[in-house]
PDB file of C-alpha atoms in Angstrom:
ATOM      1  CA  MET A   1      69.138  30.435  88.186  1.00  0.00           C
ATOM      2  CA  ARG A   2      66.236  32.847  88.461  1.00  0.00           C
ATOM      3  CA  SER A   3      63.808  33.649  91.294  1.00  0.00           C
ATOM      4  CA  LYS A   4      61.000  36.040  91.847  1.00  0.00           C
ATOM      5  CA  SER A   5      58.492  36.874  94.577  1.00  0.00           C
ATOM      6  CA  LEU A   6      54.982  36.425  93.310  1.00  0.00           C
ATOM      7  CA  ARG A   7      52.332  39.062  94.136  1.00  0.00           C
ATOM      8  CA  PHE A   8      49.129  37.310  93.053  1.00  0.00           C
ATOM      9  CA  GLY A   9      47.371  40.510  92.114  1.00  0.00           C
ATOM     10  CA  GLU A  10      44.103  40.155  90.084  1.00  0.00           C
ATOM     11  CA  GLY A  11      44.444  38.991  86.526  1.00  0.00           C
ATOM     12  CA  PHE A  12      47.038  36.904  84.451  1.00  0.00           C
ATOM     13  CA  ARG A  13      50.674  37.750  84.755  1.00  0.00           C
ATOM     14  CA  VAL A  14      53.729  35.931  83.334  1.00  0.00           C
ATOM     15  CA  ALA A  15      56.323  35.565  86.073  1.00  0.00           C
ATOM     16  CA  PHE A  16      59.090  34.512  83.687  1.00  0.00           C
ATOM     17  CA  ASP A  17      60.082  31.826  81.258  1.00  0.00           C
ATOM     18  CA  VAL A  18      63.034  29.738  80.346  1.00  0.00           C
ATOM     19  CA  ARG A  19      63.812  27.972  77.045  1.00  0.00           C
ATOM     20  CA  LYS A  20      61.300  25.092  77.553  1.00  0.00           C
ATOM     21  CA  ALA A  21      58.907  26.272  80.343  1.00  0.00           C
ATOM     22  CA  GLN A  22      57.048  29.331  81.709  1.00  0.00           C
ATOM     23  CA  ALA A  23      55.530  30.261  85.021  1.00  0.00           C
ATOM     24  CA  ALA A  24      52.464  32.533  85.398  1.00  0.00           C
ATOM     25  CA  GLU A  25      50.177  33.658  88.112  1.00  0.00           C
ATOM     26  CA  MET A  26      46.374  33.871  87.526  1.00  0.00           C
ATOM     27  CA  VAL A  27      44.059  35.485  90.055  1.00  0.00           C
ATOM     28  CA  LEU A  28      40.262  35.449  89.384  1.00  0.00           C
ATOM     29  CA  ALA A  29      37.762  37.466  91.476  1.00  0.00           C
ATOM     30  CA  PRO A  30      34.586  35.764  92.796  1.00  0.00           C
ATOM     31  CA  GLY A  31      32.331  34.948  89.918  1.00  0.00           C
ATOM     32  CA  ALA A  32      35.112  35.590  87.289  1.00  0.00           C
ATOM     33  CA  SER A  33      36.252  33.023  84.747  1.00  0.00           C
ATOM     34  CA  GLU A  34      39.123  32.672  82.259  1.00  0.00           C
ATOM     35  CA  GLY A  35      38.965  30.753  79.023  1.00  0.00           C
ATOM     36  CA  GLY A  36      35.866  29.065  77.640  1.00  0.00           C
ATOM     37  CA  ALA A  37      34.646  26.493  74.980  1.00  0.00           C
ATOM     38  CA  ASP A  38      37.120  27.853  72.391  1.00  0.00           C
ATOM     39  CA  ASN A  39      40.121  28.262  74.673  1.00  0.00           C
ATOM     40  CA  ARG A  40      42.965  25.841  74.148  1.00  0.00           C
ATOM     41  CA  HIS A  41      46.752  25.779  73.879  1.00  0.00           C
ATOM     42  CA  ARG A  42      47.619  23.973  70.732  1.00  0.00           C
ATOM     43  CA  GLY A  43      51.323  23.478  71.560  1.00  0.00           C
ATOM     44  CA  ALA A  44      51.594  23.755  75.329  1.00  0.00           C
ATOM     45  CA  ASP A  45      50.560  21.740  78.398  1.00  0.00           C
ATOM     46  CA  GLN A  46      49.329  23.802  81.289  1.00  0.00           C
ATOM     47  CA  TRP A  47      49.983  22.697  84.895  1.00  0.00           C
ATOM     48  CA  LEU A  48      47.658  24.616  87.214  1.00  0.00           C
ATOM     49  CA  TYR A  49      48.246  24.584  90.988  1.00  0.00           C
ATOM     50  CA  VAL A  50      45.675  26.238  93.300  1.00  0.00           C
ATOM     51  CA  VAL A  51      47.335  28.395  95.870  1.00  0.00           C
ATOM     52  CA  SER A  52      44.139  29.579  97.534  1.00  0.00           C
ATOM     53  CA  GLY A  53      40.367  29.931  96.903  1.00  0.00           C
ATOM     54  CA  SER A  54      38.014  27.595  95.271  1.00  0.00           C
ATOM     55  CA  GLY A  55      36.465  27.164  91.818  1.00  0.00           C
ATOM     56  CA  VAL A  56      35.943  24.711  89.033  1.00  0.00           C
ATOM     57  CA  ALA A  57      37.895  23.856  85.850  1.00  0.00           C
ATOM     58  CA  ILE A  58      35.887  22.608  82.881  1.00  0.00           C
ATOM     59  CA  VAL A  59      38.270  20.613  80.644  1.00  0.00           C
ATOM     60  CA  GLU A  60      36.785  18.993  77.485  1.00  0.00           C
ATOM     61  CA  GLY A  61      33.341  19.208  79.159  1.00  0.00           C
ATOM     62  CA  ARG A  62      34.492  17.588  82.427  1.00  0.00           C
ATOM     63  CA  ARG A  63      34.216  19.480  85.614  1.00  0.00           C
ATOM     64  CA  VAL A  64      37.137  19.405  88.047  1.00  0.00           C
ATOM     65  CA  PRO A  65      36.595  21.014  91.476  1.00  0.00           C
ATOM     66  CA  LEU A  66      39.471  23.368  92.497  1.00  0.00           C
ATOM     67  CA  LYS A  67      40.610  24.183  96.030  1.00  0.00           C
ATOM     68  CA  ALA A  68      43.924  25.064  97.718  1.00  0.00           C
ATOM     69  CA  GLY A  69      46.393  22.288  97.072  1.00  0.00           C
ATOM     70  CA  THR A  70      44.800  20.979  93.788  1.00  0.00           C
ATOM     71  CA  LEU A  71      47.178  20.287  90.965  1.00  0.00           C
ATOM     72  CA  LEU A  72      45.669  19.881  87.482  1.00  0.00           C
ATOM     73  CA  VAL A  73      47.251  19.368  84.127  1.00  0.00           C
ATOM     74  CA  ILE A  74      45.530  20.568  81.047  1.00  0.00           C
ATOM     75  CA  GLU A  75      47.138  18.919  78.057  1.00  0.00           C
ATOM     76  CA  ARG A  76      47.831  20.673  74.797  1.00  0.00           C
ATOM     77  CA  ARG A  77      44.690  21.099  72.577  1.00  0.00           C
ATOM     78  CA  GLU A  78      42.250  20.394  75.495  1.00  0.00           C
ATOM     79  CA  ARG A  79      39.481  23.031  75.552  1.00  0.00           C
ATOM     80  CA  HIS A  80      39.183  24.570  79.063  1.00  0.00           C
ATOM     81  CA  GLU A  81      37.816  27.214  81.331  1.00  0.00           C
ATOM     82  CA  VAL A  82      38.618  28.139  84.927  1.00  0.00           C
ATOM     83  CA  ARG A  83      35.920  29.653  87.088  1.00  0.00           C
ATOM     84  CA  ASN A  84      35.984  31.130  90.517  1.00  0.00           C
ATOM     85  CA  THR A  85      32.919  29.694  92.322  1.00  0.00           C
ATOM     86  CA  GLY A  86      34.097  30.824  95.775  1.00  0.00           C
ATOM     87  CA  ARG A  87      33.778  33.998  97.824  1.00  0.00           C
ATOM     88  CA  THR A  88      37.544  34.966  97.900  1.00  0.00           C
ATOM     89  CA  LEU A  89      40.101  35.353  95.165  1.00  0.00           C
ATOM     90  CA  LEU A  90      41.087  32.173  93.296  1.00  0.00           C
ATOM     91  CA  LYS A  91      44.894  32.240  93.159  1.00  0.00           C
ATOM     92  CA  THR A  92      46.701  29.821  90.783  1.00  0.00           C
ATOM     93  CA  LEU A  93      50.263  29.147  89.797  1.00  0.00           C
ATOM     94  CA  ASN A  94      50.496  27.923  86.171  1.00  0.00           C
ATOM     95  CA  PHE A  95      53.374  26.294  84.276  1.00  0.00           C
ATOM     96  CA  TYR A  96      53.248  26.071  80.547  1.00  0.00           C
ATOM     97  CA  THR A  97      55.593  23.650  78.627  1.00  0.00           C
ATOM     98  CA  PRO A  98      56.668  25.094  76.204  1.00  0.00           C
ATOM     99  CA  PRO A  99      56.036  28.762  76.919  1.00  0.00           C
ATOM    100  CA  ALA A 100      52.626  29.899  75.621  1.00  0.00           C
ATOM    101  CA  PHE A 101      52.455  33.692  76.272  1.00  0.00           C
ATOM    102  CA  ASP A 102      54.505  36.808  75.912  1.00  0.00           C
ATOM    103  CA  ALA A 103      55.233  39.198  78.812  1.00  0.00           C
ATOM    104  CA  GLN A 104      51.912  40.975  78.203  1.00  0.00           C
ATOM    105  CA  GLY A 105      49.928  37.737  78.388  1.00  0.00           C
ATOM    106  CA  ASP A 106      49.336  37.353  74.684  1.00  0.00           C
ATOM    107  CA  PRO A 107      49.635  33.891  73.118  1.00  0.00           C
ATOM    108  CA  VAL A 108      52.906  33.201  71.291  1.00  0.00           C
ATOM    109  CA  GLY A 109      54.841  30.385  69.561  1.00  0.00           C
ATOM    110  CA  PRO A 110      53.739  26.729  69.621  1.00  0.00           C
ATOM    111  CA  GLY A 111      51.389  27.425  72.563  1.00  0.00           C
ATOM    112  CA  ARG A 112      49.186  29.799  70.582  1.00  0.00           C
ATOM    113  CA  SER A 113      45.489  29.048  70.787  1.00  0.00           C
TER     114      SER A 113
END
């Protein structure tokens, strides 16, 4: 068993991973975005849960509104971007299956872009 208290400081931070899954926190400032038209995870699904704030996810050209309580799954190979369209920090908790990033947030393994 493992546990960790999350800080939700700005940016992307891997919390920890186990053999087949990974947890990470992502915090975007108002007006900021992560990803884009060429962003995808070839071997990993991304489950994104909005803790607080508001924004929009653009997945394969389709816009999905984001607000506290939204759960979104971005399947492997789907191109995507997450944007903070609100006035406060957009805080998300993300799970990747299998793990997609190293401790520094760089893509690794089958989840590599």
